[in-house]
Short mmCIF file of the C-alpha atoms (twelve columns), coordinates in Angstrom:
data_MODEL
# 
_entry.id   MODEL 
# 
loop_
_atom_site.group_PDB 
_atom_site.id 
_atom_site.type_symbol 
_atom_site.label_atom_id 
_atom_site.label_alt_id 
_atom_site.label_comp_id 
_atom_site.label_asym_id 
_atom_site.label_seq_id 
_atom_site.Cartn_x 
_atom_site.Cartn_y 
_atom_site.Cartn_z 
_atom_site.pdbx_PDB_model_num 
ATOM 1   C CA . UNK A 1   -0.167 0.172  -0.061 1 
ATOM 2   C CA . UNK A 2   1.423  3.251  -0.795 1 
ATOM 3   C CA . UNK A 3   1.456  6.228  1.062  1 
ATOM 4   C CA . UNK A 4   -0.514 9.281  0.189  1 
ATOM 5   C CA . UNK A 5   1.339  12.440 0.128  1 
ATOM 6   C CA . UNK A 6   -0.075 13.815 2.958  1 
ATOM 7   C CA . UNK A 7   1.222  10.922 5.033  1 
ATOM 8   C CA . UNK A 8   4.590  11.363 3.560  1 
ATOM 9   C CA . UNK A 9   4.397  15.205 4.214  1 
ATOM 10  C CA . UNK A 10  3.577  13.888 8.070  1 
ATOM 11  C CA . UNK A 11  6.525  11.478 7.911  1 
ATOM 12  C CA . UNK A 12  8.897  13.933 6.561  1 
ATOM 13  C CA . UNK A 13  7.722  16.493 9.432  1 
ATOM 14  C CA . UNK A 14  8.178  13.961 12.210 1 
ATOM 15  C CA . UNK A 15  11.585 13.177 10.857 1 
ATOM 16  C CA . UNK A 16  12.627 16.963 10.916 1 
ATOM 17  C CA . UNK A 17  11.288 17.087 14.511 1 
ATOM 18  C CA . UNK A 18  13.309 14.252 15.740 1 
ATOM 19  C CA . UNK A 19  16.105 15.434 14.220 1 
ATOM 20  C CA . UNK A 20  15.829 18.807 15.792 1 
ATOM 21  C CA . UNK A 21  15.334 16.899 19.485 1 
ATOM 22  C CA . UNK A 22  18.690 14.749 18.710 1 
ATOM 23  C CA . UNK A 23  20.535 17.790 18.330 1 
ATOM 24  C CA . UNK A 24  19.664 19.102 21.676 1 
ATOM 25  C CA . UNK A 25  23.032 17.559 23.397 1 
ATOM 26  C CA . UNK A 26  25.348 19.004 20.787 1 
ATOM 27  C CA . UNK A 27  23.737 22.360 21.790 1 
ATOM 28  C CA . UNK A 28  24.167 22.162 25.004 1 
ATOM 29  C CA . UNK A 29  27.951 20.960 24.647 1 
ATOM 30  C CA . UNK A 30  28.519 23.882 22.316 1 
ATOM 31  C CA . UNK A 31  26.424 26.317 24.977 1 
ATOM 32  C CA . UNK A 32  28.868 24.884 27.601 1 
ATOM 33  C CA . UNK A 33  32.151 25.466 25.010 1 
ATOM 34  C CA . UNK A 34  30.976 28.845 23.878 1 
ATOM 35  C CA . UNK A 35  30.513 30.034 27.350 1 
ATOM 36  C CA . UNK A 36  34.102 28.492 29.076 1 
ATOM 37  C CA . UNK A 37  35.192 30.388 25.768 1 
ATOM 38  C CA . UNK A 38  33.312 33.420 26.809 1 
ATOM 39  C CA . UNK A 39  34.711 33.435 30.580 1 
ATOM 40  C CA . UNK A 40  38.385 33.039 29.382 1 
ATOM 41  C CA . UNK A 41  37.868 35.779 26.708 1 
ATOM 42  C CA . UNK A 42  36.756 38.225 29.925 1 
ATOM 43  C CA . UNK A 43  39.753 37.059 32.051 1 
ATOM 44  C CA . UNK A 44  42.180 37.875 28.905 1 
ATOM 45  C CA . UNK A 45  40.340 41.025 28.378 1 
ATOM 46  C CA . UNK A 46  40.605 42.249 31.779 1 
ATOM 47  C CA . UNK A 47  44.500 41.059 32.296 1 
ATOM 48  C CA . UNK A 48  45.062 43.306 28.800 1 
ATOM 49  C CA . UNK A 49  43.301 46.382 30.234 1 
ATOM 50  C CA . UNK A 50  44.220 46.440 33.908 1 
ATOM 51  C CA . UNK A 51  45.687 49.724 34.449 1 
ATOM 52  C CA . UNK A 52  47.657 48.548 37.993 1 
ATOM 53  C CA . UNK A 53  49.516 45.932 35.305 1 
ATOM 54  C CA . UNK A 54  53.084 47.212 34.028 1 
ATOM 55  C CA . UNK A 55  52.691 45.879 30.646 1 
ATOM 56  C CA . UNK A 56  49.493 48.380 30.419 1 
ATOM 57  C CA . UNK A 57  51.415 51.456 31.201 1 
ATOM 58  C CA . UNK A 58  54.576 50.346 28.822 1 
ATOM 59  C CA . UNK A 59  51.431 49.861 25.872 1 
ATOM 60  C CA . UNK A 60  50.453 53.689 26.963 1 
ATOM 61  C CA . UNK A 61  53.932 55.363 26.725 1 
ATOM 62  C CA . UNK A 62  53.069 55.930 23.012 1 
ATOM 63  C CA . UNK A 63  50.316 56.932 20.451 1 
ATOM 64  C CA . UNK A 64  51.330 54.227 18.684 1 
ATOM 65  C CA . UNK A 65  51.041 51.689 21.593 1 
ATOM 66  C CA . UNK A 66  48.305 53.347 22.635 1 
ATOM 67  C CA . UNK A 67  46.129 52.575 19.466 1 
ATOM 68  C CA . UNK A 68  47.310 49.109 19.253 1 
ATOM 69  C CA . UNK A 69  46.172 48.596 23.054 1 
ATOM 70  C CA . UNK A 70  42.656 49.982 22.154 1 
ATOM 71  C CA . UNK A 71  42.622 48.042 18.695 1 
ATOM 72  C CA . UNK A 72  43.190 44.650 20.576 1 
ATOM 73  C CA . UNK A 73  40.682 46.115 23.182 1 
ATOM 74  C CA . UNK A 74  37.934 46.516 20.219 1 
ATOM 75  C CA . UNK A 75  38.853 42.843 18.838 1 
ATOM 76  C CA . UNK A 76  38.089 41.552 22.282 1 
ATOM 77  C CA . UNK A 77  34.968 43.196 22.314 1 
ATOM 78  C CA . UNK A 78  34.223 42.419 18.911 1 
ATOM 79  C CA . UNK A 79  34.974 38.549 19.328 1 
ATOM 80  C CA . UNK A 80  32.924 38.522 22.789 1 
ATOM 81  C CA . UNK A 81  29.868 40.126 20.931 1 
ATOM 82  C CA . UNK A 82  29.767 37.683 17.946 1 
ATOM 83  C CA . UNK A 83  30.155 34.707 20.808 1 
ATOM 84  C CA . UNK A 84  27.457 36.139 22.938 1 
ATOM 85  C CA . UNK A 85  25.496 36.145 19.599 1 
ATOM 86  C CA . UNK A 86  26.390 32.560 18.920 1 
ATOM 87  C CA . UNK A 87  25.602 31.555 22.377 1 
ATOM 88  C CA . UNK A 88  22.234 33.244 22.060 1 
ATOM 89  C CA . UNK A 89  21.477 31.627 19.130 1 
ATOM 90  C CA . UNK A 90  21.758 27.904 20.112 1 
ATOM 91  C CA . UNK A 91  20.327 29.179 23.538 1 
ATOM 92  C CA . UNK A 92  17.211 29.642 21.347 1 
ATOM 93  C CA . UNK A 93  17.416 26.364 19.579 1 
ATOM 94  C CA . UNK A 94  17.503 24.514 22.999 1 
ATOM 95  C CA . UNK A 95  14.314 26.225 24.127 1 
ATOM 96  C CA . UNK A 96  12.727 25.019 20.686 1 
ATOM 97  C CA . UNK A 97  13.688 21.845 21.817 1 
ATOM 98  C CA . UNK A 98  12.063 21.600 25.116 1 
ATOM 99  C CA . UNK A 99  8.871  23.640 23.836 1 
ATOM 100 C CA . UNK A 100 8.267  20.817 21.404 1 
ATOM 101 C CA . UNK A 101 8.627  18.399 23.677 1 
ATOM 102 C CA . UNK A 102 6.530  20.470 26.257 1 
ATOM 103 C CA . UNK A 103 3.884  20.251 23.674 1 
ATOM 104 C CA . UNK A 104 3.317  16.681 23.576 1 
ATOM 105 C CA . UNK A 105 0.096  15.914 25.468 1 
ATOM 106 C CA . UNK A 106 0.794  12.285 26.802 1 
ATOM 107 C CA . UNK A 107 2.449  13.041 30.181 1 
ATOM 108 C CA . UNK A 108 4.580  9.453  30.241 1 
ATOM 109 C CA . UNK A 109 5.883  10.126 26.933 1 
ATOM 110 C CA . UNK A 110 6.705  13.658 27.284 1 
ATOM 111 C CA . UNK A 111 8.983  12.439 30.246 1 
ATOM 112 C CA . UNK A 112 10.282 9.709  28.635 1 
ATOM 113 C CA . UNK A 113 11.489 12.134 25.851 1 
ATOM 114 C CA . UNK A 114 13.034 15.014 28.379 1 
ATOM 115 C CA . UNK A 115 14.772 11.986 29.907 1 
ATOM 116 C CA . UNK A 116 15.908 10.954 26.531 1 
ATOM 117 C CA . UNK A 117 16.574 14.061 24.508 1 
ATOM 118 C CA . UNK A 118 17.147 16.101 27.003 1 
ATOM 119 C CA . UNK A 119 19.308 14.330 29.677 1 
ATOM 120 C CA . UNK A 120 20.395 11.901 27.253 1 
ATOM 121 C CA . UNK A 121 18.961 8.838  28.724 1 
ATOM 122 C CA . UNK A 122 19.182 5.485  26.475 1 
ATOM 123 C CA . UNK A 123 16.014 3.904  24.854 1 
ATOM 124 C CA . UNK A 124 17.318 0.567  26.409 1 
ATOM 125 C CA . UNK A 125 16.949 2.062  30.183 1 
ATOM 126 C CA . UNK A 126 14.035 3.535  29.241 1 
ATOM 127 C CA . UNK A 127 12.145 1.001  27.746 1 
ATOM 128 C CA . UNK A 128 13.192 -1.211 30.743 1 
ATOM 129 C CA . UNK A 129 11.455 0.714  33.019 1 
ATOM 130 C CA . UNK A 130 8.206  0.730  30.899 1 
ATOM 131 C CA . UNK A 131 8.608  -3.275 29.947 1 
ATOM 132 C CA . UNK A 132 8.587  -2.535 26.277 1 
ATOM 133 C CA . UNK A 133 11.234 -2.889 23.384 1 
ATOM 134 C CA . UNK A 134 12.953 0.179  22.284 1 
ATOM 135 C CA . UNK A 135 11.076 0.388  18.995 1 
ATOM 136 C CA . UNK A 136 7.555  0.380  20.712 1 
ATOM 137 C CA . UNK A 137 9.093  3.193  23.142 1 
ATOM 138 C CA . UNK A 138 10.668 5.349  19.976 1 
ATOM 139 C CA . UNK A 139 7.383  4.507  17.914 1 
ATOM 140 C CA . UNK A 140 5.243  5.832  20.807 1 
ATOM 141 C CA . UNK A 141 7.381  9.237  20.842 1 
ATOM 142 C CA . UNK A 142 7.150  8.978  17.186 1 
ATOM 143 C CA . UNK A 143 3.425  8.661  17.569 1 
ATOM 144 C CA . UNK A 144 2.805  11.831 20.064 1 
ATOM 145 C CA . UNK A 145 4.839  13.555 17.449 1 
ATOM 146 C CA . UNK A 146 2.917  12.738 14.580 1 
ATOM 147 C CA . UNK A 147 -0.405 14.063 16.630 1 
ATOM 148 C CA . UNK A 148 1.878  17.382 17.495 1 
ATOM 149 C CA . UNK A 149 2.613  18.012 13.788 1 
ATOM 150 C CA . UNK A 150 -1.492 17.273 12.668 1 
ATOM 151 C CA . UNK A 151 -2.268 19.405 15.254 1 
ATOM 152 C CA . UNK A 152 -4.355 16.692 17.048 1 
ATOM 153 C CA . UNK A 153 -3.512 17.340 20.935 1 
ATOM 154 C CA . UNK A 154 -6.397 15.955 22.220 1 
ATOM 155 C CA . UNK A 155 -6.397 12.313 21.226 1 
# 
């Protein structure tokens, strides 16, 4: 039996949602990495611009050195802005994943989806707790996502 165009459309939309959900852990690692880089950059910026440091006074001895110092500080600030923008974009994607899961009407499935996609627990562990196969757990989640795509949240 062949699928209708609508059924294929639903499958594609559900697969797209699953891909977004699967990206959460990658987003989380990237977010933490960017946060660490920003903290390091802040420390380096403070060390560089600390007026009490002798190297700062030496850099201000001449007009040329003062210009170089200002250029470096501007580069630090520019890099910081780009990293903050990247961090905010990733945070938005993480929140999108959380929102998708929060829209799932079935409390049990929603909990299992949070545990799997956000907390990183395996399908084996979750299906063992539910006394079902991994595939049954996966298809139950997929069925709830399909309801979400169809806008049929009451069933």
